[in-house]
Amino acid sequence: MASSEYPASTHTPRYLTGDAAGIREFIDKFDVFLFDCDGVLWSGDHLFPGTNETLELLRSKGKQVVFVTNNSTKSRADYVKKLAGLGIPSSTREQEEIFSSSYSASIYISRILQLPPTQRKVFVIGETGIEQELRAEHVPFLGGTDPAYRRAIAPEDYAKIAAGDPSLLDPEVGVVLVGLDFHLNYLKLALAFHYIRRGAVFLATNIDSTLPNAGSLFPGAGSMSAPLIMMLGGREPVSLGKPNQAMMDAIEGKFQFDRQRACMVGDRANTDIRFGVEGKLGGTLGVLTGVSSKEDFVEGAVRPAAYLDRLADLLGCE
Amino acid sequence: MASSEYPASTHTPRYLTGDAAGIREFIDKFDVFLFDCDGVLWSGDHLFPGTNETLELLRSKGKQVVFVTNNSTKSRADYVKKLAGLGIPSSTREQEEIFSSSYSASIYISRILQLPPTQRKVFVIGETGIEQELRAEHVPFLGGTDPAYRRAIAPEDYAKIAAGDPSLLDPEVGVVLVGLDFHLNYLKLALAFHYIRRGAVFLATNIDSTLPNAGSLFPGAGSMSAPLIMMLGGREPVSLGKPNQAMMDAIEGKFQFDRQRACMVGDRANTDIRFGVEGKLGGTLGVLTGVSSKEDFVEGAVRPAAYLDRLADLLGCE
């Protein structure tokens, strides 16, 4: 659902930094906190001060914590390692607390899409996170990190691709899944385009145009889909990351929580906050340590119920 | 100018194939014929039958022939070789008969853009055709076919790019020029994005989404700009190829022809025919050997004055 189809926010979000009573009241409303990660808990490889203490505070109050990330380059197992590496203490649930767009996409392909037996293979533009999650769901795939695709297109490839030569276009591919790929190239784009033209379902792990890193922005997964969208005359992929509600349904399916008692925490109005608003969660909480500005949260089309300068300001409830 | 800003065509184009009197009348109206190449004179490396005879016919009637191509991978010198390789006899003018989008872009940068002396370098996403034309105009450039840019992004690059490290981001770059690049990669996209964010002018040789080859379609120059457009929140490059009128102005500047006595011949309604219509040429002629269909020409928003099944049908005037 595009934001234009959703009624624009008109309320003024509550500013909670320094408001101890307001924070207590806000926290008490929820049993489950869904956290976007990059820009909220950390930036790149830099853990924000107070992240651990804030997560501990919520857990000590009996809150369920779920990490919801659009970053498709890592699997859930990779994320457990990333959390550990950043010094975030693991809970008893470990991997089960993590939802990534690569996991969401794999679940969608294996359990929702009804692919004919002869069209079950996935052509992947993306990194190892997608491959690991597809493997866990027993979905056959090609492309991805296979070095055979990390080469320039050769003159003889054009005629082969045009003719549908099975040495380059596997006839059993029924899905093209596009995520962030640090090794995107012309050959992969040409193959993905031809698979989709031959009838493959066009999926994206997520459509974030940029990827925050080192305090700046770099090409995101959406930028990998952009050439294909243009070549297909504007046809967009089904995106399985935030704000797509397929991801919310998958999270709810696993935790069986009451949406009215759940809060989405994020730094991006148009993905994180929209994800919570369109998922009809009881609350949304914006933080100013990532992409969206105070102006975005207070005057934008999609606004959180409340916002903070930084997540650790929740510690101010005591 | 977007096609939506231009009044839509409502006339019924004249179908000239087999109409000897109609063809003679049509040819007599013009002194200059501007030809799109791929899809009109040839397809990939396959010269259409009758192309040579048709060009000879026009030249024998004293018509000026100009080849106008959006393909930026070749320079005008490369095009002379391509014409010769396909068996198209050269005229006395040779290179002067050829206008490519890489030439048009180079002229625009060197003669139209008023760049400060410290911002004169061009970061190129593209192939050798662009480099040759920039060199001919004495425009300094980097990127392009330099093997140093044909590598994966490294972990340490993020912080360097974010910090504007001159080892990766040359402070003298004032233009990003994007053309068809068979070696497009993540590093080049990241650098182009950061140059534009730092103030560089965003140019494209052309914005064709696809490239015809081997009777099929492959990623075009527009698909190289698409990720950047998405990352920049929808900001589009200035395109120097058809249908941009900067290219028409350059052609007119060289040949000093009467636009009313000129005809654009092409296979794409939205680039070639639009180029002629918006350039207020006396006529446009569509051929059905490329991208656009009869339906596009007869019912579309941009229609040629006349159309043919194939260019060589012009020989039917005798």
XYZ file of C-alpha atoms in Angstrom:
636
model
C 0.000 0.000 0.000
C 1.497 3.326 -1.022
C 1.465 6.045 1.595
C -0.755 8.121 -0.678
C -3.481 5.505 -0.301
C -3.327 5.764 3.470
C -4.859 8.703 5.322
C -2.118 11.188 6.191
C -1.339 11.717 9.885
C -2.658 14.924 11.371
C -1.845 14.496 15.081
C 1.157 16.020 16.832
C 3.472 13.253 18.028
C 4.285 13.343 21.735
C 7.909 14.301 22.483
C 9.021 11.985 25.283
C 12.676 12.903 25.871
C 12.959 14.129 29.473
C 9.290 13.344 30.239
C 9.615 10.593 32.872
C 5.904 10.200 33.529
C 5.125 10.225 29.813
C 7.718 7.513 29.153
C 6.365 5.269 31.942
C 2.835 5.657 30.638
C 3.992 4.917 27.064
C 5.955 1.783 28.016
C 3.097 0.444 30.117
C 0.777 0.440 27.113
C 2.736 -2.307 25.351
C 3.759 -5.938 25.795
C 5.798 -6.155 22.597
C 8.389 -3.796 21.134
C 9.413 -4.268 17.510
C 12.774 -2.613 16.876
C 14.247 -1.459 13.656
C 18.002 -1.916 14.155
C 20.290 0.320 12.099
C 19.689 3.934 13.047
C 17.913 2.894 16.262
C 20.144 0.496 18.199
C 23.329 1.146 16.281
C 24.732 2.836 13.183
C 26.829 0.520 11.031
C 29.256 -1.035 13.505
C 28.788 1.618 16.186
C 26.473 0.660 19.060
C 24.636 3.701 20.416
C 25.353 4.390 24.117
C 22.550 3.082 26.331
C 21.198 0.544 23.833
C 21.939 -2.426 26.075
C 20.546 -0.746 29.162
C 17.353 0.176 27.319
C 16.802 -3.365 26.056
C 17.499 -4.669 29.594
C 14.993 -2.224 31.043
C 12.265 -3.410 28.690
C 13.056 -7.081 29.263
C 13.072 -6.499 33.034
C 9.532 -5.174 32.669
C 8.532 -8.380 30.900
C 8.362 -6.890 27.419
C 8.886 -9.056 24.358
C 11.633 -7.613 22.164
C 11.744 -8.335 18.420
C 14.410 -7.073 16.010
C 12.926 -6.260 12.609
C 15.427 -5.410 9.883
C 15.190 -4.791 6.162
C 18.874 -5.598 5.750
C 18.808 -8.683 3.542
C 22.556 -9.208 3.364
C 22.552 -11.032 6.699
C 20.624 -14.126 7.775
C 19.039 -14.354 11.211
C 22.038 -16.436 12.305
C 24.356 -13.663 11.076
C 22.310 -11.189 13.089
C 22.746 -13.165 16.300
C 26.494 -12.875 15.680
C 26.213 -9.172 14.888
C 24.293 -8.522 18.119
C 26.902 -10.467 20.083
C 29.737 -8.652 18.334
C 28.239 -5.303 19.246
C 27.998 -6.430 22.875
C 24.220 -6.757 22.995
C 23.488 -9.555 25.500
C 21.542 -12.389 23.935
C 18.212 -13.388 25.360
C 17.130 -17.012 25.728
C 15.351 -16.791 22.398
C 18.287 -15.725 20.246
C 17.518 -16.186 16.551
C 13.800 -16.355 17.220
C 13.801 -12.681 18.202
C 15.035 -11.623 14.781
C 13.018 -10.940 11.638
C 14.938 -9.921 8.541
C 13.614 -9.177 5.055
C 15.548 -12.154 3.672
C 13.736 -14.419 6.139
C 10.390 -12.791 5.342
C 11.022 -13.258 1.606
C 12.019 -16.899 2.021
C 8.896 -17.651 4.063
C 6.777 -15.916 1.425
C 8.311 -17.972 -1.384
C 8.162 -21.318 0.395
C 4.796 -21.012 2.147
C 2.669 -18.417 0.367
C 3.579 -18.487 -3.334
C 2.044 -21.489 -5.025
C 4.766 -22.269 -7.534
C 4.369 -25.159 -9.972
C 6.913 -27.938 -9.290
C 8.800 -27.083 -12.497
C 9.095 -23.372 -11.602
C 10.409 -23.524 -8.057
C 13.890 -22.067 -8.502
C 14.753 -18.544 -7.411
C 17.191 -16.303 -9.279
C 18.830 -14.206 -6.576
C 20.313 -10.749 -6.825
C 21.741 -10.406 -3.348
C 24.192 -11.586 -0.775
C 24.610 -14.582 1.531
C 21.795 -13.636 3.946
C 19.194 -14.398 1.307
C 20.895 -17.642 0.337
C 21.035 -18.890 3.923
C 17.360 -18.198 4.522
C 16.295 -19.794 1.213
C 18.383 -22.848 2.060
C 16.725 -23.080 5.495
C 13.355 -23.178 3.720
C 14.617 -25.743 1.181
C 14.054 -23.364 -1.729
C 16.419 -24.057 -4.668
C 18.173 -20.974 -5.991
C 20.866 -19.719 -8.343
C 22.714 -16.436 -8.847
C 23.427 -14.740 -5.521
C 27.054 -15.032 -4.465
C 27.932 -17.655 -7.107
C 31.229 -16.419 -8.617
C 30.009 -17.588 -12.043
C 27.780 -14.494 -12.132
C 30.486 -12.074 -11.038
C 31.766 -11.378 -14.514
C 31.244 -8.938 -17.361
C 28.666 -9.805 -19.990
C 30.368 -11.403 -23.027
C 29.465 -10.720 -26.675
C 28.101 -14.242 -27.103
C 25.803 -13.891 -24.077
C 23.352 -11.591 -25.874
C 22.236 -14.131 -28.457
C 22.131 -16.895 -25.844
C 19.990 -14.844 -23.473
C 17.746 -13.665 -26.312
C 17.235 -17.292 -27.352
C 16.601 -18.476 -23.795
C 19.642 -20.764 -23.849
C 19.355 -22.962 -20.720
C 23.089 -22.577 -20.057
C 22.272 -18.989 -19.008
C 18.521 -19.000 -18.323
C 17.420 -21.950 -16.188
C 13.925 -22.955 -17.372
C 12.916 -23.870 -13.803
C 13.300 -20.339 -12.455
C 9.896 -19.041 -11.348
C 10.985 -16.192 -9.054
C 13.452 -13.315 -9.230
C 14.304 -12.080 -5.734
C 16.205 -8.789 -5.544
C 17.978 -7.655 -2.403
C 21.024 -5.584 -1.661
C 23.896 -6.907 -3.789
C 27.357 -5.426 -3.424
C 28.298 -7.268 -6.626
C 25.450 -6.076 -8.811
C 26.427 -6.124 -12.472
C 25.114 -5.884 -16.010
C 24.901 -9.646 -16.511
C 22.754 -10.147 -13.389
C 20.423 -7.314 -14.413
C 20.093 -8.729 -17.942
C 19.313 -12.211 -16.617
C 16.808 -10.946 -14.016
C 15.038 -8.891 -16.686
C 14.752 -11.865 -19.019
C 13.533 -14.202 -16.269
C 10.770 -11.719 -15.370
C 9.841 -11.229 -19.020
C 9.544 -15.028 -19.309
C 7.042 -15.032 -16.444
C 9.022 -15.180 -13.202
C 7.475 -13.477 -10.158
C 9.320 -10.220 -9.349
C 10.073 -9.962 -5.610
C 12.272 -7.634 -3.563
C 13.471 -8.204 -0.026
C 12.896 -4.485 0.517
C 12.797 -1.251 -1.418
C 14.863 1.121 0.718
C 16.595 3.364 -1.776
C 19.587 3.936 0.490
C 21.641 2.040 3.051
C 22.995 3.999 6.024
C 26.671 3.360 6.719
C 29.537 5.316 8.262
C 27.177 8.181 9.042
C 26.269 8.575 5.382
C 24.122 6.919 2.734
C 24.975 4.270 0.149
C 22.960 2.417 -2.507
C 20.200 0.345 -0.896
C 18.239 -2.696 -2.035
C 15.692 -0.485 -3.775
C 18.461 0.803 -6.018
C 19.086 -2.761 -7.199
C 15.432 -3.079 -8.277
C 15.333 0.377 -9.895
C 16.925 -0.598 -13.251
C 14.535 -3.549 -13.572
C 11.500 -1.408 -12.708
C 12.555 1.052 -15.406
C 13.155 -1.688 -17.975
C 9.750 -3.206 -17.161
C 8.000 0.095 -17.875
C 7.347 0.930 -14.236
C 6.276 -2.477 -12.948
C 7.261 -2.750 -9.278
C 8.303 -5.833 -7.328
C 6.342 -7.221 -4.425
C 8.463 -6.126 -1.478
C 8.657 -8.427 1.541
C 10.360 -5.984 3.898
C 8.952 -3.086 5.891
C 6.513 -1.472 5.296
C 4.993 -4.479 3.493
C 2.475 -6.121 5.797
C 3.524 -9.621 4.740
C 6.367 -9.094 7.203
C 3.976 -8.008 9.974
C 1.781 -11.038 9.327
C 4.815 -13.300 9.616
C 5.875 -11.689 12.903
C 2.367 -11.951 14.299
C 2.118 -15.536 13.101
C 5.133 -16.409 15.192
C 4.482 -14.426 18.371
C 0.662 -14.373 18.410
C 0.655 -10.970 20.082
C -2.157 -8.467 20.451
C -1.430 -5.732 17.893
C -2.987 -3.156 20.207
C -0.318 -4.058 22.771
C 2.583 -3.766 20.318
C 4.800 -0.791 19.431
C 7.059 -0.317 16.410
C 10.252 1.652 17.075
C 12.169 3.114 14.137
C 14.106 5.960 12.580
C 12.374 6.059 9.174
C 8.864 7.509 8.931
C 8.205 6.034 5.509
C 9.214 2.481 6.312
C 9.330 1.818 10.067
C 6.567 4.099 11.287
C 4.393 3.381 8.275
C 4.898 -0.331 8.915
C 3.466 0.092 12.406
C 0.661 2.458 11.392
C -0.547 0.321 8.498
C -0.202 -2.792 10.673
C -2.608 -1.130 13.120
C -0.247 -1.513 16.055
C -1.182 0.153 19.316
C 1.759 2.530 19.012
C 4.755 3.779 17.078
C 7.883 5.431 18.411
C 10.299 7.474 16.304
C 13.951 8.136 17.164
C 16.110 10.895 15.704
C 19.352 8.897 15.407
C 18.785 7.777 11.840
C 17.236 8.931 8.580
C 14.089 10.895 9.501
C 14.253 14.358 11.037
C 12.098 15.930 13.736
C 10.318 17.771 10.923
C 9.529 14.452 9.204
C 8.009 13.077 12.400
C 6.095 16.209 13.420
C 4.919 17.484 10.033
C 5.182 14.512 7.663
C 2.441 12.415 6.082
C 3.268 9.453 8.332
C 3.925 10.361 11.982
C 4.744 8.243 15.015
C 2.566 8.400 18.139
C 5.631 9.613 20.042
C 9.300 10.340 19.417
C 12.613 10.630 21.253
C 15.955 12.223 20.518
C 17.499 8.788 21.016
C 16.306 5.377 22.125
C 18.281 5.526 25.386
C 16.078 8.429 26.462
C 13.616 5.722 27.492
C 15.948 5.188 30.463
C 14.712 8.570 31.667
C 11.576 6.920 33.015
C 13.334 6.185 36.275
C 10.084 18.025 -21.827
C 7.943 15.062 -20.770
C 5.599 13.700 -23.400
C 2.674 14.533 -21.127
C 3.558 18.229 -21.422
C 3.368 18.078 -25.177
C 0.012 17.981 -27.002
C -0.786 14.384 -27.905
C -0.925 13.486 -31.596
C -4.385 13.006 -33.039
C -3.702 12.575 -36.749
C -3.542 9.242 -38.560
C 0.001 8.682 -39.858
C 0.248 7.944 -43.559
C 1.243 4.385 -44.375
C 3.741 4.623 -47.240
C 4.791 1.026 -47.898
C 3.763 0.198 -51.484
C 2.586 3.764 -52.177
C 5.079 4.922 -54.850
C 3.502 8.343 -55.416
C 3.187 8.949 -51.665
C 6.864 8.082 -51.125
C 8.034 10.402 -53.894
C 5.937 13.226 -52.507
C 7.269 12.566 -48.982
C 10.951 12.472 -50.007
C 10.586 15.643 -52.068
C 9.514 17.590 -48.984
C 12.912 17.287 -47.312
C 16.546 18.238 -47.813
C 17.846 16.546 -44.672
C 17.153 13.101 -43.265
C 18.158 12.392 -39.669
C 18.444 8.656 -39.098
C 18.266 6.746 -35.904
C 20.545 3.748 -36.504
C 19.812 0.617 -34.476
C 16.368 -0.685 -35.370
C 16.294 1.434 -38.545
C 19.450 0.751 -40.567
C 20.531 -2.377 -38.727
C 19.852 -4.476 -35.639
C 22.956 -5.153 -33.567
C 25.462 -6.428 -36.116
C 22.881 -7.303 -38.762
C 22.465 -4.780 -41.592
C 18.885 -4.718 -42.868
C 18.573 -5.617 -46.581
C 18.237 -2.501 -48.731
C 19.805 -0.093 -46.227
C 22.689 0.797 -48.535
C 20.479 1.187 -51.560
C 18.114 3.458 -49.635
C 20.929 5.711 -48.413
C 22.312 5.823 -51.944
C 18.895 6.762 -53.308
C 18.603 9.687 -50.897
C 22.144 10.872 -51.551
C 21.576 10.613 -55.304
C 18.628 12.967 -54.863
C 20.944 15.441 -53.073
C 19.663 14.794 -49.575
C 21.851 15.398 -46.546
C 22.045 12.261 -44.406
C 22.816 12.451 -40.657
C 23.138 9.489 -38.320
C 21.764 10.309 -34.882
C 22.327 7.689 -32.215
C 21.760 7.528 -28.471
C 24.325 4.752 -28.147
C 27.019 6.333 -25.985
C 29.365 3.357 -25.908
C 30.857 4.332 -29.242
C 32.510 7.563 -30.314
C 31.857 9.106 -33.719
C 35.141 7.580 -34.912
C 33.944 4.164 -33.706
C 30.729 4.718 -35.633
C 32.579 5.372 -38.861
C 34.248 1.977 -38.340
C 30.931 0.335 -37.508
C 29.335 1.712 -40.685
C 32.266 0.492 -42.734
C 32.180 -2.919 -41.032
C 28.506 -3.286 -41.905
C 29.287 -2.460 -45.521
C 27.669 0.984 -45.554
C 29.640 3.069 -48.074
C 31.127 6.164 -46.505
C 30.273 9.569 -47.815
C 32.833 12.311 -48.192
C 31.865 13.708 -44.803
C 32.493 10.588 -42.724
C 32.572 11.434 -39.029
C 30.807 14.725 -39.625
C 27.624 12.901 -40.561
C 27.414 11.247 -37.156
C 25.856 12.584 -33.966
C 26.032 10.372 -30.910
C 24.795 11.100 -27.392
C 28.363 10.917 -26.080
C 29.358 13.655 -28.536
C 26.292 15.710 -27.643
C 27.082 15.345 -23.923
C 30.710 16.333 -24.408
C 29.749 19.428 -26.383
C 27.243 20.348 -23.677
C 29.854 20.023 -20.935
C 32.622 21.859 -22.751
C 30.633 24.637 -24.403
C 27.334 25.137 -22.548
C 27.944 24.324 -18.888
C 29.765 27.148 -17.190
C 31.882 25.163 -14.751
C 34.237 26.937 -12.342
C 37.905 26.124 -13.118
C 38.186 24.026 -9.926
C 35.109 21.923 -10.796
C 35.827 20.921 -14.368
C 36.326 17.162 -13.997
C 33.695 14.662 -15.059
C 33.048 11.410 -13.219
C 31.996 8.975 -15.945
C 29.772 5.937 -15.687
C 30.126 4.579 -19.185
C 32.329 3.093 -21.838
C 35.065 4.278 -24.182
C 32.781 6.263 -26.523
C 32.196 8.861 -23.839
C 35.871 9.009 -22.930
C 36.949 9.582 -26.546
C 34.470 12.409 -27.038
C 35.388 14.079 -23.735
C 39.065 13.831 -24.662
C 38.337 15.428 -28.063
C 36.763 18.373 -26.211
C 39.684 18.548 -23.736
C 37.405 17.795 -20.773
C 39.245 16.045 -17.907
C 37.478 12.961 -16.593
C 37.829 9.968 -14.283
C 35.945 6.717 -13.776
C 34.765 5.292 -17.089
C 36.801 2.327 -18.243
C 39.584 2.840 -15.658
C 40.197 -0.650 -14.200
C 40.671 0.951 -10.760
C 36.880 1.320 -10.593
C 36.127 -2.208 -11.712
C 36.252 -3.719 -8.257
C 33.930 -4.548 -5.370
C 33.436 -1.911 -2.687
C 35.743 -2.599 0.281
C 34.767 -2.228 3.961
C 37.132 0.734 4.391
C 35.604 2.569 1.414
C 32.425 3.504 3.295
C 34.109 5.704 5.864
C 36.405 7.225 3.215
C 33.499 8.069 0.924
C 31.407 9.381 3.828
C 34.319 11.634 4.832
C 34.936 12.828 1.275
C 38.439 11.339 1.225
C 40.134 12.752 -1.917
C 41.662 9.339 -2.665
C 38.130 8.247 -3.632
C 36.247 11.510 -4.241
C 38.172 13.974 -6.387
C 37.302 17.482 -5.141
C 37.516 18.853 -8.693
C 34.620 16.764 -9.998
C 31.765 19.049 -11.024
C 29.798 16.715 -13.299
C 28.573 13.126 -13.146
C 27.858 11.821 -16.646
C 25.980 8.521 -16.844
C 25.832 6.450 -20.000
C 25.563 2.792 -20.803
C 28.191 0.958 -18.759
C 28.648 -2.777 -19.171
C 30.788 -2.701 -16.009
C 28.351 -0.864 -13.750
C 28.975 -1.741 -10.117
C 28.179 -0.780 -6.544
C 31.328 1.305 -6.097
C 30.619 3.443 -9.167
C 27.016 4.024 -8.052
C 28.148 4.976 -4.536
C 30.730 7.428 -5.883
C 28.323 8.976 -8.404
C 25.711 9.434 -5.674
C 28.196 11.163 -3.375
C 29.529 13.419 -6.124
C 25.981 14.554 -6.938
C 25.177 15.079 -3.247
C 28.294 17.232 -3.020
C 26.967 19.413 -5.821
C 28.029 17.844 -9.112
C 25.709 18.355 -12.093
C 23.824 15.136 -12.904
C 23.892 14.397 -16.652
C 22.940 11.363 -18.715
C 23.981 10.656 -22.295
C 20.463 9.281 -22.791
C 17.672 7.691 -20.814
C 16.618 4.751 -22.958
C 15.612 2.076 -20.478
C 16.576 -0.752 -22.799
C 19.183 -1.533 -25.436
C 18.112 -3.650 -28.417
C 20.491 -6.502 -29.202
C 20.212 -9.947 -30.766
C 16.522 -9.342 -31.459
C 15.812 -8.812 -27.780
C 16.226 -6.151 -25.090
C 19.006 -5.573 -22.552
C 19.644 -2.936 -19.882
C 20.004 0.513 -21.458
C 21.675 3.719 -20.314
C 18.519 4.781 -18.487
C 18.851 1.712 -16.296
C 22.270 2.980 -15.173
C 20.715 6.267 -14.019
C 17.712 4.591 -12.372
C 19.434 3.663 -9.068
C 20.772 7.211 -8.729
C 17.377 8.755 -9.494
C 15.834 6.567 -6.787
C 18.565 7.417 -4.255
C 18.141 11.120 -5.027
C 14.429 10.965 -4.237
C 13.284 11.152 -7.846
C 15.672 13.800 -9.158
C 16.321 13.142 -12.839
C 19.475 13.805 -14.844
C 19.618 16.257 -17.722
C 19.677 13.903 -20.690
C 21.702 14.916 -23.738
C 20.400 12.248 -26.100
C 17.151 12.037 -28.029
C 14.528 13.310 -27.342
C 16.412 16.116 -25.554
C 16.496 19.157 -27.795
C 20.076 20.009 -26.827
C 20.996 17.316 -29.342
C 18.799 18.876 -32.033
C 20.315 22.300 -31.366
C 23.789 20.834 -31.784
C 22.868 19.153 -35.061
C 21.279 22.324 -36.375
C 24.283 24.334 -35.223
C 26.504 22.185 -37.382
C 24.407 21.823 -40.532
C 22.429 25.068 -40.480
C 19.435 23.387 -42.090
C 15.837 24.539 -42.351
C 13.905 22.503 -39.788
C 10.852 22.566 -42.037
C 12.934 20.755 -44.682
C 14.202 18.066 -42.293
C 12.776 14.648 -41.424
C 13.585 12.408 -38.455
C 13.479 8.672 -39.184
C 13.246 6.244 -36.285
C 11.821 3.107 -34.750
C 10.919 4.515 -31.291
C 7.906 6.789 -30.959
C 8.929 8.063 -27.533
C 12.490 9.001 -28.393
C 13.030 9.288 -32.161
C 9.628 10.529 -33.290
C 9.216 12.726 -30.217
C 12.664 14.178 -30.928
C 11.492 15.250 -34.377
C 8.057 16.449 -33.262
C 9.358 18.534 -30.357
C 12.161 19.832 -32.576
C 9.436 21.082 -34.944
C 10.924 19.317 -37.943
C 8.929 19.304 -41.166
C 8.370 15.571 -40.890
C 8.873 12.334 -39.018
C 8.985 8.819 -40.415
C 8.512 5.664 -38.349
C 9.760 2.199 -39.295
C 8.483 -1.077 -37.859
C 11.855 -2.867 -37.671
C 12.634 -1.862 -34.094
C 10.915 -1.148 -30.794
C 7.612 0.582 -31.610
C 4.683 -1.293 -33.112
C 2.166 -0.192 -35.737
C -0.271 0.385 -32.858
C 2.249 2.711 -31.152
C 2.598 4.764 -34.345
C -1.103 4.852 -35.259
C -2.733 5.159 -31.825
C 0.016 6.403 -29.491
C 0.468 9.815 -27.889
C 3.411 10.626 -30.177
C 2.861 9.634 -33.823
C 5.055 10.047 -36.919
C 3.745 11.890 -39.975
C 4.205 8.665 -41.941
C 5.450 5.127 -41.409
C 6.830 2.171 -43.312
C 7.163 -1.545 -42.639
C 10.907 -1.136 -43.228
C 13.209 1.642 -44.357
C 13.990 -0.079 -47.658
C 10.350 0.359 -48.641
C 11.432 3.875 -49.647
C 12.990 2.182 -52.682
C 9.424 1.537 -53.830
C 9.238 5.119 -55.082
C 10.645 4.015 -58.389
